[in-house]
Amino acid sequence: MTMLRQDPLTGRWVIFAADRSRRPNEYPLRQRDTSGADRCPFCPGHESETTPEILALGRPAGASADGPGWRMRVFRNMFPALVPADAPPDAATGPLLGGRPAAGRAGIGHHEVVAYSPDHAAAPHTLAPGAWTELLGVLRDRSRVFARHPDVRYVSPFCNHGPEAGATLVHPHMQIIGAPEVPLLAVGKAEGFARHRAAHGTCLLCELATAEERDGARLVGANAAWLAMAPWASRFPWELLFVPRRHGASLNQATDSELVGLGTLLVPALRGLAKRHGDCSLNIVIHSAAVDAAGEDEGDGAYHWHLEVLPRLSRPAGFEVGTGYTINAVRPEDVAAALRSDGKNP
């Protein structure tokens, strides 16, 4: 059973998914172990240990589904954070506030896994640009499908790589969740885009990208379609932000050539992180506009989609958790300079 409850003090939505406590965890000692392919449910030959596949790439025409021979495979999460429309309602009643119970609802949504390599030891930084392009294309296509579900208001493709980033299985994979409520962070970003557009008639992120490219101090790399930078107010050490030059509200609007450009820019940045921090835990998150009841992007086009790489090299402590402040020990200017130097001295 899954359910959503909204914190009346902050407006933040919380997902309760008790079944996720039963997930297998390959990190009991919080140590990376890539030797367990023989018992990994995501490895080739173990397809029966996942839910039936939704999509697979790489098998020859006519090959049987749910068997080996794939290079990428998509299936429903066996321990989902949200479940399709047959989810039961929350049996509990929220506290009465102003004569009405606090907001809550059934945990209706969608949750899929994308095993992006058959190689148990692969990692985000080991993928070639072409493999990243193919993965991003699959995420875009699945995101478009999720957006068409009437119970989905927000679609989030993401990667949890390593135990500090929330992974419980070593095998390389990404996930995508379609949620029935727009999360507080996405609401805040959408409001920021709308305010800037109303006040200045421009896109906040378009303007930011232009300014950072002109200044150059925090610029990591650029190509015809994308800019990569260490954000001015980075929350995490070695955090990176990737911004498409062409304004678009969501991953769903990305062209094939834009995904090629993103893969080309993403790989050297990830390898630069690995060069300094090894196969570190990190999250990769794609931020898009919320979707309306018709599956279209909300916000009159003000939102500008983007991708973040969030290395988990430090842990939030009491001050950060209790206030919303973050403390970052690494200046973004130093991050950008270090990663730019890789291009000069490969």
Coordinates of C-alpha atoms in Angstrom, one line a residue:
M1 CA 0.0 0.0 0.0
T2 CA 1.3 3.5 -0.8
M3 CA -0.2 6.8 0.1
L4 CA 0.6 10.6 0.0
R5 CA 0.2 13.0 2.8
Q6 CA 0.9 16.7 2.7
D7 CA 2.7 18.5 5.5
P8 CA 0.3 21.3 6.5
L9 CA 3.3 23.4 7.8
T10 CA 5.4 23.3 4.6
G11 CA 3.1 22.1 1.8
R12 CA 5.6 19.3 1.1
W13 CA 4.1 16.0 -0.1
V14 CA 5.4 12.8 1.6
I15 CA 5.0 9.4 0.0
F16 CA 4.5 6.4 2.3
A17 CA 5.4 3.1 0.6
A18 CA 5.8 0.4 3.2
D19 CA 6.6 -2.3 0.7
R20 CA 9.8 -0.6 -0.2
S21 CA 11.3 -1.7 3.1
R22 CA 11.4 -5.2 1.6
R23 CA 13.7 -4.2 -1.2
P24 CA 16.9 -6.3 -1.5
N25 CA 19.9 -4.2 -0.4
E26 CA 23.4 -5.0 -1.7
Y27 CA 25.0 -2.4 0.5
P28 CA 24.7 -3.7 4.0
L29 CA 28.2 -2.5 4.8
R30 CA 27.9 0.5 2.6
Q31 CA 30.8 -0.8 0.5
R32 CA 30.7 -1.0 -3.3
D33 CA 30.6 -4.6 -4.6
T34 CA 30.5 -5.3 -8.3
S35 CA 31.1 -9.0 -8.0
G36 CA 27.5 -10.1 -7.4
A37 CA 26.3 -10.6 -11.0
D38 CA 25.4 -14.2 -10.3
R39 CA 22.7 -13.1 -7.8
C40 CA 21.7 -9.8 -9.4
P41 CA 18.0 -9.6 -10.5
F42 CA 18.9 -7.0 -13.2
C43 CA 21.6 -9.0 -14.9
P44 CA 21.1 -11.0 -18.2
G45 CA 19.7 -14.5 -17.4
H46 CA 17.8 -13.2 -14.4
E47 CA 14.9 -11.5 -16.3
S48 CA 12.3 -13.7 -14.5
E49 CA 13.3 -12.0 -11.2
T50 CA 11.9 -8.6 -12.4
T51 CA 8.4 -7.7 -13.5
P52 CA 7.7 -8.3 -17.2
E53 CA 9.6 -6.0 -19.5
I54 CA 7.9 -3.0 -21.1
L55 CA 10.6 -2.3 -23.5
A56 CA 14.0 -3.8 -24.5
L57 CA 16.7 -2.7 -27.0
G58 CA 19.3 -4.9 -28.5
R59 CA 17.7 -8.2 -29.1
P60 CA 17.5 -9.4 -32.7
A61 CA 14.1 -9.3 -34.3
G62 CA 11.9 -12.2 -33.3
A63 CA 13.8 -12.9 -30.0
S64 CA 11.7 -13.8 -27.0
A65 CA 10.9 -11.1 -24.5
D66 CA 12.2 -11.3 -20.9
G67 CA 15.3 -13.1 -21.9
P68 CA 19.0 -12.2 -22.4
G69 CA 20.5 -10.4 -25.4
W70 CA 19.4 -6.9 -24.5
R71 CA 21.5 -3.8 -24.0
M72 CA 18.8 -1.8 -22.3
R73 CA 15.6 -3.0 -20.6
V74 CA 12.6 -1.2 -19.0
F75 CA 10.2 -2.8 -16.5
R76 CA 8.0 -1.8 -13.6
N77 CA 9.6 -1.4 -10.2
M78 CA 8.9 -4.5 -8.1
F79 CA 8.8 -2.3 -5.0
P80 CA 7.2 0.9 -6.3
A81 CA 6.9 4.2 -4.5
L82 CA 3.6 4.7 -6.4
V83 CA 1.2 2.2 -8.0
P84 CA -1.4 2.3 -10.8
A85 CA -5.0 3.4 -10.3
D86 CA -6.1 0.4 -8.2
A87 CA -4.3 1.8 -5.1
P88 CA -6.5 1.7 -1.9
P89 CA -7.2 5.0 -0.1
D90 CA -5.4 6.0 3.0
A91 CA -7.2 4.3 5.9
A92 CA -6.1 7.0 8.4
T93 CA -7.7 10.5 8.7
G94 CA -5.5 13.5 8.9
P95 CA -5.7 16.0 11.8
L96 CA -8.6 18.5 11.5
L97 CA -7.3 21.9 10.6
G98 CA -9.7 24.8 10.1
G99 CA -12.5 22.2 10.1
R100 CA -10.9 20.1 7.4
P101 CA -8.6 17.1 7.6
A102 CA -5.0 17.6 6.4
A103 CA -4.5 16.6 2.8
G104 CA -3.8 13.0 1.9
R105 CA -4.6 10.7 -1.0
A106 CA -4.0 7.2 -2.3
G107 CA -0.5 6.6 -3.7
I108 CA -1.5 6.4 -7.3
G109 CA 1.2 6.8 -10.0
H110 CA 3.8 4.9 -12.0
H111 CA 7.3 3.7 -11.2
E112 CA 9.6 2.1 -13.8
V113 CA 13.3 0.9 -13.9
V114 CA 15.6 1.4 -16.8
A115 CA 18.5 -1.1 -16.7
Y116 CA 20.8 0.8 -19.1
S117 CA 23.5 -1.8 -19.5
P118 CA 23.8 -5.6 -19.2
D119 CA 27.2 -5.0 -17.7
H120 CA 26.9 -5.4 -13.9
A121 CA 30.0 -3.2 -13.3
A122 CA 29.0 -0.3 -15.6
A123 CA 28.4 3.1 -14.1
P124 CA 27.3 6.5 -15.4
H125 CA 30.9 7.6 -16.1
T126 CA 31.7 4.4 -18.1
L127 CA 29.0 4.9 -20.7
A128 CA 30.0 6.2 -24.1
P129 CA 28.2 9.3 -25.4
G130 CA 26.2 7.2 -27.8
A131 CA 24.9 5.0 -25.0
W132 CA 23.9 8.1 -23.0
T133 CA 22.1 9.5 -26.0
E134 CA 20.1 6.2 -26.4
L135 CA 19.3 6.1 -22.6
L136 CA 18.1 9.7 -22.7
G137 CA 15.9 8.9 -25.7
V138 CA 14.3 6.0 -23.8
L139 CA 13.7 8.3 -20.8
R140 CA 12.1 10.9 -23.0
D141 CA 9.9 8.3 -24.7
R142 CA 8.8 6.8 -21.3
S143 CA 8.3 10.3 -19.9
R144 CA 5.9 11.0 -22.8
V145 CA 3.9 7.9 -22.0
F146 CA 3.8 8.8 -18.3
A147 CA 2.6 12.3 -19.1
R148 CA -0.5 10.9 -20.9
H149 CA -1.7 9.0 -17.8
P150 CA -4.6 11.0 -16.4
D151 CA -3.4 10.4 -12.8
V152 CA 0.1 11.9 -13.4
R153 CA 0.9 15.5 -12.7
Y154 CA 4.7 15.3 -12.5
V155 CA 7.3 13.0 -14.2
S156 CA 10.7 12.6 -12.7
P157 CA 13.5 10.6 -14.4
F158 CA 16.4 10.1 -12.0
C159 CA 19.5 8.0 -11.2
N160 CA 20.5 6.7 -7.7
H161 CA 24.1 5.6 -8.2
G162 CA 25.8 4.2 -5.1
P163 CA 24.6 3.8 -1.5
E164 CA 24.9 7.4 -0.4
A165 CA 22.7 8.3 -3.3
G166 CA 19.9 5.9 -2.3
A167 CA 20.8 2.9 -4.4
T168 CA 20.1 -0.6 -3.0
L169 CA 21.2 -2.5 -6.1
V170 CA 24.6 -2.2 -7.7
H171 CA 23.6 -3.0 -11.3
P172 CA 23.5 0.2 -13.3
H173 CA 19.9 1.6 -13.7
M174 CA 17.8 4.7 -13.8
Q175 CA 14.2 5.1 -12.7
I176 CA 11.2 7.2 -13.7
I177 CA 8.3 8.1 -11.4
G178 CA 5.0 9.6 -12.5
A179 CA 3.4 11.3 -9.4
P180 CA -0.2 12.6 -8.9
E181 CA 0.9 15.8 -7.2
V182 CA 3.5 18.3 -8.1
P183 CA 6.4 18.3 -5.6
L184 CA 7.2 21.4 -3.6
L185 CA 10.6 21.9 -5.3
A186 CA 9.0 21.8 -8.8
V187 CA 6.3 24.3 -7.6
G188 CA 9.0 26.7 -6.4
K189 CA 10.9 26.5 -9.6
A190 CA 7.8 27.0 -11.7
E191 CA 6.9 30.1 -9.6
G192 CA 10.4 31.5 -10.0
F193 CA 10.3 31.1 -13.8
A194 CA 6.8 32.7 -13.9
R195 CA 7.9 35.7 -11.7
H196 CA 11.0 36.4 -13.8
R197 CA 9.1 36.2 -17.0
A198 CA 6.3 38.5 -15.7
A199 CA 8.9 41.0 -14.4
H200 CA 11.4 41.0 -17.2
G201 CA 9.8 39.2 -20.2
T202 CA 12.6 36.7 -20.4
C203 CA 13.3 33.1 -19.3
L204 CA 15.3 33.0 -16.1
L205 CA 17.4 30.0 -17.1
C206 CA 18.0 31.3 -20.6
E207 CA 19.3 34.5 -19.1
L208 CA 21.4 32.6 -16.5
A209 CA 23.0 30.4 -19.1
T210 CA 23.9 33.4 -21.2
A211 CA 25.4 35.2 -18.3
E212 CA 27.4 32.2 -17.1
E213 CA 28.8 31.6 -20.6
R214 CA 29.8 35.2 -20.9
D215 CA 31.4 35.2 -17.4
G216 CA 33.1 31.8 -17.8
A217 CA 34.1 31.3 -14.2
R218 CA 31.6 28.6 -13.5
L219 CA 31.4 27.2 -17.1
V220 CA 32.4 23.6 -17.4
G221 CA 31.7 23.0 -21.1
A222 CA 29.5 23.9 -24.0
N223 CA 28.5 22.7 -27.4
A224 CA 26.0 23.9 -30.0
A225 CA 23.0 22.6 -28.0
W226 CA 24.0 22.7 -24.3
L227 CA 25.9 24.5 -21.6
A228 CA 27.3 22.7 -18.5
M229 CA 28.2 24.7 -15.4
A230 CA 28.9 24.5 -11.7
P231 CA 25.9 26.4 -10.3
W232 CA 26.4 29.7 -8.5
A233 CA 24.6 28.5 -5.4
S234 CA 25.5 24.8 -5.6
R235 CA 24.0 22.7 -2.8
F236 CA 26.4 19.8 -3.2
P237 CA 30.2 19.7 -3.6
W238 CA 30.9 19.2 -7.3
E239 CA 27.3 19.7 -8.3
L240 CA 26.7 20.3 -12.1
L241 CA 23.9 21.8 -14.1
F242 CA 23.2 21.1 -17.7
V243 CA 21.0 23.6 -19.6
P244 CA 19.7 23.2 -23.2
R245 CA 20.2 26.4 -25.3
R246 CA 16.9 26.0 -26.9
H247 CA 14.1 27.0 -24.6
G248 CA 11.7 24.1 -23.8
A249 CA 9.5 23.2 -20.9
S250 CA 10.3 19.5 -20.6
L251 CA 12.4 16.5 -21.6
N252 CA 9.3 15.6 -23.7
Q253 CA 10.2 18.4 -26.1
A254 CA 13.8 17.5 -26.6
T255 CA 14.9 16.7 -30.1
D256 CA 17.1 13.8 -31.0
S257 CA 20.0 16.1 -31.9
E258 CA 19.7 17.8 -28.5
L259 CA 20.0 14.4 -26.7
V260 CA 23.1 13.7 -28.8
G261 CA 24.5 17.1 -27.6
L262 CA 23.7 16.3 -24.0
G263 CA 25.3 12.9 -24.1
T264 CA 28.4 14.4 -25.6
L265 CA 28.7 17.0 -22.9
L266 CA 27.7 14.8 -20.0
V267 CA 30.3 12.0 -20.5
P268 CA 33.5 14.1 -20.0
A269 CA 32.0 15.8 -16.9
L270 CA 31.1 12.5 -15.3
R271 CA 34.5 11.1 -16.1
G272 CA 36.1 14.2 -14.6
L273 CA 34.2 13.6 -11.4
A274 CA 35.3 9.9 -11.4
K275 CA 38.9 11.0 -12.1
R276 CA 38.9 12.9 -8.8
H277 CA 36.4 11.0 -6.6
G278 CA 36.4 7.5 -8.0
D279 CA 33.1 5.7 -8.6
C280 CA 31.4 8.0 -6.1
S281 CA 27.7 8.0 -5.2
L282 CA 25.7 10.5 -7.2
N283 CA 22.2 11.4 -8.3
I284 CA 21.3 12.5 -11.7
V285 CA 17.9 14.3 -11.9
I286 CA 16.0 15.7 -14.9
H287 CA 13.7 18.6 -14.1
S288 CA 10.7 19.3 -16.3
A289 CA 7.5 21.3 -16.0
A290 CA 4.4 19.7 -14.4
V291 CA 1.8 18.2 -16.8
D292 CA -1.8 19.1 -17.0
A293 CA -4.8 16.8 -17.4
A294 CA -4.3 16.5 -21.1
G295 CA -0.6 15.5 -20.6
E296 CA 0.8 18.8 -21.9
D297 CA 3.4 20.9 -20.1
E298 CA 2.0 23.4 -17.6
G299 CA 3.1 27.0 -17.2
D300 CA 2.5 28.7 -20.6
G301 CA 6.0 27.7 -21.6
A302 CA 7.8 29.7 -18.9
Y303 CA 9.6 26.6 -17.5
H304 CA 13.0 25.7 -18.9
W305 CA 13.9 22.0 -18.4
H306 CA 17.4 21.0 -17.2
L307 CA 19.5 18.2 -15.8
E308 CA 21.5 18.1 -12.5
V309 CA 24.4 15.9 -11.5
L310 CA 24.5 15.8 -7.6
P311 CA 27.6 14.0 -6.2
R312 CA 26.9 12.7 -2.7
L313 CA 30.3 13.5 -1.2
S314 CA 29.0 14.9 2.0
R315 CA 26.0 14.4 4.3
P316 CA 23.5 16.9 5.4
A317 CA 23.6 17.5 9.2
G318 CA 21.2 19.0 11.7
F319 CA 21.6 22.6 10.7
E320 CA 20.9 21.7 7.0
V321 CA 18.0 19.4 7.8
G322 CA 16.5 21.7 10.3
T323 CA 16.7 25.0 8.3
G324 CA 16.8 24.2 4.6
Y325 CA 20.2 25.9 4.4
T326 CA 23.0 23.9 2.8
I327 CA 26.7 24.2 3.6
N328 CA 29.1 23.5 0.7
A329 CA 32.8 23.2 1.3
V330 CA 33.8 23.4 -2.4
R331 CA 33.4 26.6 -4.4
P332 CA 31.7 26.2 -7.9
E333 CA 34.4 28.3 -9.5
D334 CA 37.0 25.7 -8.3
V335 CA 34.9 22.8 -9.6
A336 CA 34.5 24.4 -13.0
A337 CA 38.2 25.3 -13.3
A338 CA 39.2 21.7 -12.5
L339 CA 36.8 20.1 -15.0
R340 CA 37.8 22.6 -17.7
S341 CA 41.4 21.6 -17.2
D342 CA 40.6 18.1 -18.2
G343 CA 39.7 19.3 -21.7
K344 CA 43.1 21.1 -22.0
N345 CA 45.0 18.1 -20.5
P346 CA 43.1 15.0 -21.4

